[in-house]
JSON list of C-alpha atoms in Angstrom, two decimals:
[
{"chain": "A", "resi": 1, "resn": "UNK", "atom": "CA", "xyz": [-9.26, -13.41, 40.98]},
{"chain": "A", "resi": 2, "resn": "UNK", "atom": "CA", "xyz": [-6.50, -12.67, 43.20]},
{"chain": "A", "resi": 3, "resn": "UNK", "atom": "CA", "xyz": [-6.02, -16.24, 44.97]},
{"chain": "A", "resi": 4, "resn": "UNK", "atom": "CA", "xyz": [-4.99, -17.55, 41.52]},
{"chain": "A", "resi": 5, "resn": "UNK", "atom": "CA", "xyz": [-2.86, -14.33, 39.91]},
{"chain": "A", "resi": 6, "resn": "UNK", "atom": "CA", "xyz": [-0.91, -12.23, 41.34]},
{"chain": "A", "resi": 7, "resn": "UNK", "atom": "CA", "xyz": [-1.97, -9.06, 39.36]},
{"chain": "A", "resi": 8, "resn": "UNK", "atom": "CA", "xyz": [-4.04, -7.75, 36.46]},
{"chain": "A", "resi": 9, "resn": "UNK", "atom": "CA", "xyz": [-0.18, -8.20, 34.11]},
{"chain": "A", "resi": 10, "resn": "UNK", "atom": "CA", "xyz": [-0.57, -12.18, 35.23]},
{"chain": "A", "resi": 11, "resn": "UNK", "atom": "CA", "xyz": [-4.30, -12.50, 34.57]},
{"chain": "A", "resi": 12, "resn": "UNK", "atom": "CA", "xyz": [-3.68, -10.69, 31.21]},
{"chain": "A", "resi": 13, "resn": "UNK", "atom": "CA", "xyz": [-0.76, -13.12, 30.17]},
{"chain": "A", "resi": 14, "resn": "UNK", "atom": "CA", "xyz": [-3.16, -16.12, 30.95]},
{"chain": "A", "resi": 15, "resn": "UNK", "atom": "CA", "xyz": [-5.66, -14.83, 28.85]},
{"chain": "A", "resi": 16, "resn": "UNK", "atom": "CA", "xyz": [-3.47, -14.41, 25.78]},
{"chain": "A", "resi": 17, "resn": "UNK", "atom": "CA", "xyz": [-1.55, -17.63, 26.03]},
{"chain": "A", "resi": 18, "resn": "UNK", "atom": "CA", "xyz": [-4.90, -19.51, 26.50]},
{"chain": "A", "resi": 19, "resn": "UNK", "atom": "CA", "xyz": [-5.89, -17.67, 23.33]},
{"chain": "A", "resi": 20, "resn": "UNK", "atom": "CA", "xyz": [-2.83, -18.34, 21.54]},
{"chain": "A", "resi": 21, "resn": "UNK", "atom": "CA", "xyz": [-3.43, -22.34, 22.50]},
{"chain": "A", "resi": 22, "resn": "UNK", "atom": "CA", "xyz": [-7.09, -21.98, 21.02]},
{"chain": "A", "resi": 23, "resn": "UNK", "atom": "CA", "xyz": [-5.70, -20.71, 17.48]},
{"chain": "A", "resi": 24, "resn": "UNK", "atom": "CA", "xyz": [-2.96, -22.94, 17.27]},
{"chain": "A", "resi": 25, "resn": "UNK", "atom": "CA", "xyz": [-5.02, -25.88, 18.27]},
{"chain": "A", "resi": 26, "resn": "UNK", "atom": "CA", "xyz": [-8.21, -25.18, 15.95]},
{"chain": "A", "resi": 27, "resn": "UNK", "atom": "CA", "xyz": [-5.75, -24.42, 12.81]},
{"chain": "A", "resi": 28, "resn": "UNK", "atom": "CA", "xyz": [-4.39, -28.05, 13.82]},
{"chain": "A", "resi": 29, "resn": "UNK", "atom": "CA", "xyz": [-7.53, -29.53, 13.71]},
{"chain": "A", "resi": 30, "resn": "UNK", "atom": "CA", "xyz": [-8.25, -27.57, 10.04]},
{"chain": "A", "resi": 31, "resn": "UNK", "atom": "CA", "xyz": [-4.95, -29.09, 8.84]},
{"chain": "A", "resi": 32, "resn": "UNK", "atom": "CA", "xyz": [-5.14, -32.88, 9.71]},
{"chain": "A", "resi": 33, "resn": "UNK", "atom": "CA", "xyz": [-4.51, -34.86, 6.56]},
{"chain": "A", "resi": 34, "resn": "UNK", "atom": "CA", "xyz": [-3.36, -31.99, 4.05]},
{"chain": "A", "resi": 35, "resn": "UNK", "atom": "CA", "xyz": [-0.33, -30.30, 3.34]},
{"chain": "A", "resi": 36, "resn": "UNK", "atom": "CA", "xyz": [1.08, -28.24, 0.09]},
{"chain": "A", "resi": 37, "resn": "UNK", "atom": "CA", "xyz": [-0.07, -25.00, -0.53]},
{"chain": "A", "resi": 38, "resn": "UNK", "atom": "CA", "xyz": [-4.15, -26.11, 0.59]},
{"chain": "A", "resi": 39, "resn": "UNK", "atom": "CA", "xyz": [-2.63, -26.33, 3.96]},
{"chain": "A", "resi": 40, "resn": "UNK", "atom": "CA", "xyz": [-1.04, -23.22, 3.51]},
{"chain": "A", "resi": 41, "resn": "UNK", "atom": "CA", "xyz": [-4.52, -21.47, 2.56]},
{"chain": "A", "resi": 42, "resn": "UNK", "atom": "CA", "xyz": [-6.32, -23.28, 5.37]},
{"chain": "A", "resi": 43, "resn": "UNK", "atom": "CA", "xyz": [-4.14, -22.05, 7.78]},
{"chain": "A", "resi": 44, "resn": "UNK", "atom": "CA", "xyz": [-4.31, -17.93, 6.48]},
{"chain": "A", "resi": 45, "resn": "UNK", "atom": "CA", "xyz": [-8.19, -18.81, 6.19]},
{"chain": "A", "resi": 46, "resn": "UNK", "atom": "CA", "xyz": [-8.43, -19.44, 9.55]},
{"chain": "A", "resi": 47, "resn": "UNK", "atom": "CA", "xyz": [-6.17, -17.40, 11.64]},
{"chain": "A", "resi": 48, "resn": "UNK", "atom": "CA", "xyz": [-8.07, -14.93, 9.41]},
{"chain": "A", "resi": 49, "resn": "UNK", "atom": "CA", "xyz": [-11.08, -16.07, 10.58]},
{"chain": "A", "resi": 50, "resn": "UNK", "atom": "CA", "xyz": [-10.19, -16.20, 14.00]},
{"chain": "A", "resi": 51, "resn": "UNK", "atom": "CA", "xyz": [-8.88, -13.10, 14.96]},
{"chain": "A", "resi": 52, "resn": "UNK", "atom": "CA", "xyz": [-11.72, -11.43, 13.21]},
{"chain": "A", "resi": 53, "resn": "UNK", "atom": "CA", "xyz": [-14.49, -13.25, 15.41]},
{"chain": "A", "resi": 54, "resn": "UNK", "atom": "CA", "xyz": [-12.64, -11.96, 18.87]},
{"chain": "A", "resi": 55, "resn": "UNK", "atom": "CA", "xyz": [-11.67, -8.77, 18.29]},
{"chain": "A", "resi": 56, "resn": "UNK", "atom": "CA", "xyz": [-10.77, -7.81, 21.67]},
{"chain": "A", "resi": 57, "resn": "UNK", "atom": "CA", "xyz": [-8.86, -10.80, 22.48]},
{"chain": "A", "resi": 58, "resn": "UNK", "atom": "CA", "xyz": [-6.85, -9.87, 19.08]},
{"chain": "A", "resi": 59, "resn": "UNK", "atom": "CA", "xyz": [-6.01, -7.28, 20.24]},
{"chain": "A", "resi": 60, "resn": "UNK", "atom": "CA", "xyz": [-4.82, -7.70, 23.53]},
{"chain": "A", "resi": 61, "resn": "UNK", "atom": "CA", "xyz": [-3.29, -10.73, 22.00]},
{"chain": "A", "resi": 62, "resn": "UNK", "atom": "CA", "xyz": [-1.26, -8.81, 18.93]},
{"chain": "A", "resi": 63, "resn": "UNK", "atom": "CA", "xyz": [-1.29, -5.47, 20.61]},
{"chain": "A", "resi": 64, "resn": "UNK", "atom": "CA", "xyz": [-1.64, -5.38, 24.28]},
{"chain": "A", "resi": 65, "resn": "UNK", "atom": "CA", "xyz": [1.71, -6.78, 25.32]},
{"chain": "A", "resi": 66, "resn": "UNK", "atom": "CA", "xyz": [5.50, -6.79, 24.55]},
{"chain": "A", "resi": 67, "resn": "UNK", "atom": "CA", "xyz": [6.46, -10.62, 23.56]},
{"chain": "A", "resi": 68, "resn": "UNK", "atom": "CA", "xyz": [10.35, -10.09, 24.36]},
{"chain": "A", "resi": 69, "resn": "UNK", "atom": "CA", "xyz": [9.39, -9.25, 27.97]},
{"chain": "A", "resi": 70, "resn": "UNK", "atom": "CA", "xyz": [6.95, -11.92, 28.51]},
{"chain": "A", "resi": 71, "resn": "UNK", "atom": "CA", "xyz": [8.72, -15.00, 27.85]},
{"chain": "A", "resi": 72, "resn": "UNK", "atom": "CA", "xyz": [5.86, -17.55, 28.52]},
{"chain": "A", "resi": 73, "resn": "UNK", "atom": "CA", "xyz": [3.50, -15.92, 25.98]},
{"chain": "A", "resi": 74, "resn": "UNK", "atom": "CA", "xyz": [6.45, -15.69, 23.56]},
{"chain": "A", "resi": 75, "resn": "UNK", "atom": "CA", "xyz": [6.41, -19.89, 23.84]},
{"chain": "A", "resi": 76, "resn": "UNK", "atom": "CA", "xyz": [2.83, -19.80, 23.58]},
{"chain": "A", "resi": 77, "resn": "UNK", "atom": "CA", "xyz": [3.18, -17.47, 20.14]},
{"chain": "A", "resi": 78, "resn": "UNK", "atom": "CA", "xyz": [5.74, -19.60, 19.04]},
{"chain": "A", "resi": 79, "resn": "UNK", "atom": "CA", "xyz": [3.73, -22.60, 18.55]},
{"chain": "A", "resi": 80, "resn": "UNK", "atom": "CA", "xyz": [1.15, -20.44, 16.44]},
{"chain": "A", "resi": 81, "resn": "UNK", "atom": "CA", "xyz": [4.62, -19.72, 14.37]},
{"chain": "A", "resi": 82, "resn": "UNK", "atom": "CA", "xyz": [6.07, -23.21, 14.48]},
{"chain": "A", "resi": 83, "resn": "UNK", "atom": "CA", "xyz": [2.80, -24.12, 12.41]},
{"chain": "A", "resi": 84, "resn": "UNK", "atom": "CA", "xyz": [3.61, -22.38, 9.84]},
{"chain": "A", "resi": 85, "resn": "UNK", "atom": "CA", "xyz": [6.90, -22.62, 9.55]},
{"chain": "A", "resi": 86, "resn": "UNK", "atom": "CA", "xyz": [6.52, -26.45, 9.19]},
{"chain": "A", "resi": 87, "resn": "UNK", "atom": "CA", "xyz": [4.03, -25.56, 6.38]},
{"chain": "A", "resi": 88, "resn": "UNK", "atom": "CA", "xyz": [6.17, -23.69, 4.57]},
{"chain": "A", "resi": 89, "resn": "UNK", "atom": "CA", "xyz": [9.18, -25.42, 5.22]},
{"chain": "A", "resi": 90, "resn": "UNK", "atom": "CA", "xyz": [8.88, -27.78, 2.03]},
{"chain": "A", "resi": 91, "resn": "UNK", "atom": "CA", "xyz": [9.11, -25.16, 0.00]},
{"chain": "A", "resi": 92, "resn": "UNK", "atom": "CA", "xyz": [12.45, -23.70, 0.95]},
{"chain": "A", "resi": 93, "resn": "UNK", "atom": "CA", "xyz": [16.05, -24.30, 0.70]},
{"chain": "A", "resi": 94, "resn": "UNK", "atom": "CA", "xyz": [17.28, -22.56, 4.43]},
{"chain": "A", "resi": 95, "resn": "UNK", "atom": "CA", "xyz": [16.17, -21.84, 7.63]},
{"chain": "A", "resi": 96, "resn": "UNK", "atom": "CA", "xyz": [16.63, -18.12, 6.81]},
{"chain": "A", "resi": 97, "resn": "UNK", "atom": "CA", "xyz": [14.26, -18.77, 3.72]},
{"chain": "A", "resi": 98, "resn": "UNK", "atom": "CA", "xyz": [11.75, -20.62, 6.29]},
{"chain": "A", "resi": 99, "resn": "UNK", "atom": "CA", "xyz": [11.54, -17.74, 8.52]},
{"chain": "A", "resi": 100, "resn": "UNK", "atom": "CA", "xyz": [11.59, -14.80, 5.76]},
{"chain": "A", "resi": 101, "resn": "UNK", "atom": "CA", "xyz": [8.40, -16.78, 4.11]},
{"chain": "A", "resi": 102, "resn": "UNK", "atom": "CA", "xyz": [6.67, -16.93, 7.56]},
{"chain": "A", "resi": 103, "resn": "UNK", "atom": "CA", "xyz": [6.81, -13.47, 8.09]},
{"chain": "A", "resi": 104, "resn": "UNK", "atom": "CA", "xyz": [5.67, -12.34, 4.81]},
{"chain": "A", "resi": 105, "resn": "UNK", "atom": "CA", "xyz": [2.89, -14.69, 5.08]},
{"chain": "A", "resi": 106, "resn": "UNK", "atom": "CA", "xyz": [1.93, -13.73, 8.74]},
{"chain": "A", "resi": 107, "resn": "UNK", "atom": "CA", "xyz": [2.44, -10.19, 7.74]},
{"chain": "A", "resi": 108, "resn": "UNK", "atom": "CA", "xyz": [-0.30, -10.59, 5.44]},
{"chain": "A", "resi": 109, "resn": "UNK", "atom": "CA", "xyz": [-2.76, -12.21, 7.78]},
{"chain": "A", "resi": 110, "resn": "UNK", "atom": "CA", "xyz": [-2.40, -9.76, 10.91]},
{"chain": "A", "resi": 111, "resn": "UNK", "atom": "CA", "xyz": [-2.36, -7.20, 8.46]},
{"chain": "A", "resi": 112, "resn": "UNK", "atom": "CA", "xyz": [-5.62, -7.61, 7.18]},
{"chain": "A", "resi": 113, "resn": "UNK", "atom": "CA", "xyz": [-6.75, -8.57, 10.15]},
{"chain": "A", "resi": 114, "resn": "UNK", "atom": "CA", "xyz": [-5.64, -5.54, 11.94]},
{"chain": "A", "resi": 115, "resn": "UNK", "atom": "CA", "xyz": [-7.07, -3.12, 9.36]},
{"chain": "A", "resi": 116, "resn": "UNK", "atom": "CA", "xyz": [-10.33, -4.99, 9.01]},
{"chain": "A", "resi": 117, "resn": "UNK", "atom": "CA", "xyz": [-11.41, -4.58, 13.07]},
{"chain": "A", "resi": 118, "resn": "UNK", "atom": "CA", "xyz": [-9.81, -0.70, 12.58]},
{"chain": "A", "resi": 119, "resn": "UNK", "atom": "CA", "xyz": [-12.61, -0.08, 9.80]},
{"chain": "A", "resi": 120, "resn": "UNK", "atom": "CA", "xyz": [-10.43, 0.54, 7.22]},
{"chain": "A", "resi": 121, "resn": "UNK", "atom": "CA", "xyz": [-11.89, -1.56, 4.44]},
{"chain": "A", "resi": 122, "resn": "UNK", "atom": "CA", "xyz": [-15.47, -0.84, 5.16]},
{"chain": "A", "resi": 123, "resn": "UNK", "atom": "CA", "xyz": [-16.20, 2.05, 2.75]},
{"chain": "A", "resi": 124, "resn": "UNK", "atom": "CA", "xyz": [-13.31, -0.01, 0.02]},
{"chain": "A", "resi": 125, "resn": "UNK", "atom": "CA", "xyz": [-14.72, -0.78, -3.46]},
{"chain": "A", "resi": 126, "resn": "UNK", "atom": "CA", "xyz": [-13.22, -3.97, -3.45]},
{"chain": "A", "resi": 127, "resn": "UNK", "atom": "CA", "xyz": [-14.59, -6.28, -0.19]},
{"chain": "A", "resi": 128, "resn": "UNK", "atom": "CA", "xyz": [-11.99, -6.80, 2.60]},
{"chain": "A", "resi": 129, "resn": "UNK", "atom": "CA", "xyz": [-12.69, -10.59, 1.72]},
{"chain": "A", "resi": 130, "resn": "UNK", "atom": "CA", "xyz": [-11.96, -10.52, -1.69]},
{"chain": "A", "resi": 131, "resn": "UNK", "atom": "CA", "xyz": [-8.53, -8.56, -1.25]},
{"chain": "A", "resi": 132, "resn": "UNK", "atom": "CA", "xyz": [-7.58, -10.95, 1.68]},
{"chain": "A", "resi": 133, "resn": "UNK", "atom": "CA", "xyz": [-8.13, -13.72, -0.40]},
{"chain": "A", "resi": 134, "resn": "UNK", "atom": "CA", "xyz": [-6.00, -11.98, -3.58]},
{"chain": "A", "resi": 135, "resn": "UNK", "atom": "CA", "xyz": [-3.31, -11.09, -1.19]},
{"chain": "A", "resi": 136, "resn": "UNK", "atom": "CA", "xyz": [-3.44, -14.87, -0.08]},
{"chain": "A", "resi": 137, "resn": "UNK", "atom": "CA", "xyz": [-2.86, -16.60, -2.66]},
{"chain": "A", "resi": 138, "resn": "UNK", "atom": "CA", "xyz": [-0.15, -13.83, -3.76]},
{"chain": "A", "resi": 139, "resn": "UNK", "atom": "CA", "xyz": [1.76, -14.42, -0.78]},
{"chain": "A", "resi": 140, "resn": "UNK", "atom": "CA", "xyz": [1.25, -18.52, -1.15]},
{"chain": "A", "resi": 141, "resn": "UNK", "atom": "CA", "xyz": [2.50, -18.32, -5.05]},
{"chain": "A", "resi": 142, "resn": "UNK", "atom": "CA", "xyz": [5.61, -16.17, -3.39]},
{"chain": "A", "resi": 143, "resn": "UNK", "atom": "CA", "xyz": [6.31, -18.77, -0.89]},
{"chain": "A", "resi": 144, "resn": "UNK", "atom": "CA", "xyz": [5.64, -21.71, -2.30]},
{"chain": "A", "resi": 145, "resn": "UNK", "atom": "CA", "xyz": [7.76, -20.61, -6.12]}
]
């Protein structure tokens, strides 16, 4: 490992920011050809989807390291963001508006996400999958009003 990173901090950053690629490019490929609020559904759907089927990679990805200090997995995170913000652009009147709607939408998405692989739905009357998909379209009527 060594002859390509310098230490276990590099090696983790490489991991991340090739994860970070992976979402951002398989959302991409979900989107091609639709826009509105269906894109805005694919994309929850399957950031959902993704960070639920590597949990240990989510983690280390949305846990395991302090983006402000690590500038070139910042870049990497910001193309997961730019996504989304050019989603939910239409639908607003401002930057600020832009980046306020992106936050409450990724807020719902890692937050589901995050209390799914913690176990925290599993005993729930309602399924995890059902909320998610309540809180979803919530957040989508929010932004997209």
């Amino acid at each position: 490992m060594y002859p390509y990173f310098t230490d276990k901090e590099e090696l983790k950053i490489a991991v991340i920011n090739d994860f970070l690629d992976s979402l951002t490019e398989q959302i991409k490929e979900e989107l091609q050809g639709i826009s509105g609020k269906e894109a805005l559904r694919i994309y929850g759907r399957k950031l959902h989807e993704l960070l639920l089927i590597q949990p240990r990679l989510t983690r280390l990805a949305f846990g395991g390291i302090d983006y402000s200090q690590k500038e070139e997995a910042r870049n990497h995170f910001k193309d997961l963001v730019e996504l989304l913000e050019s989603l939910i652009e239409p639908f607003t009147k401002n930057d600020v508006d832009v980046i306020n709607r992106a936050r409450l939408y990724r807020a719902v998405i890692f937050g589901y996400a995050q209390n799914e692989l913690w176990g925290l739905f599993k005993l729930a009357l309602v399924p995890a999958q059902t909320s998610f998909e309540f809180t979803l379209e919530e957040a989508i009527a929010t932004i997209t009003a």
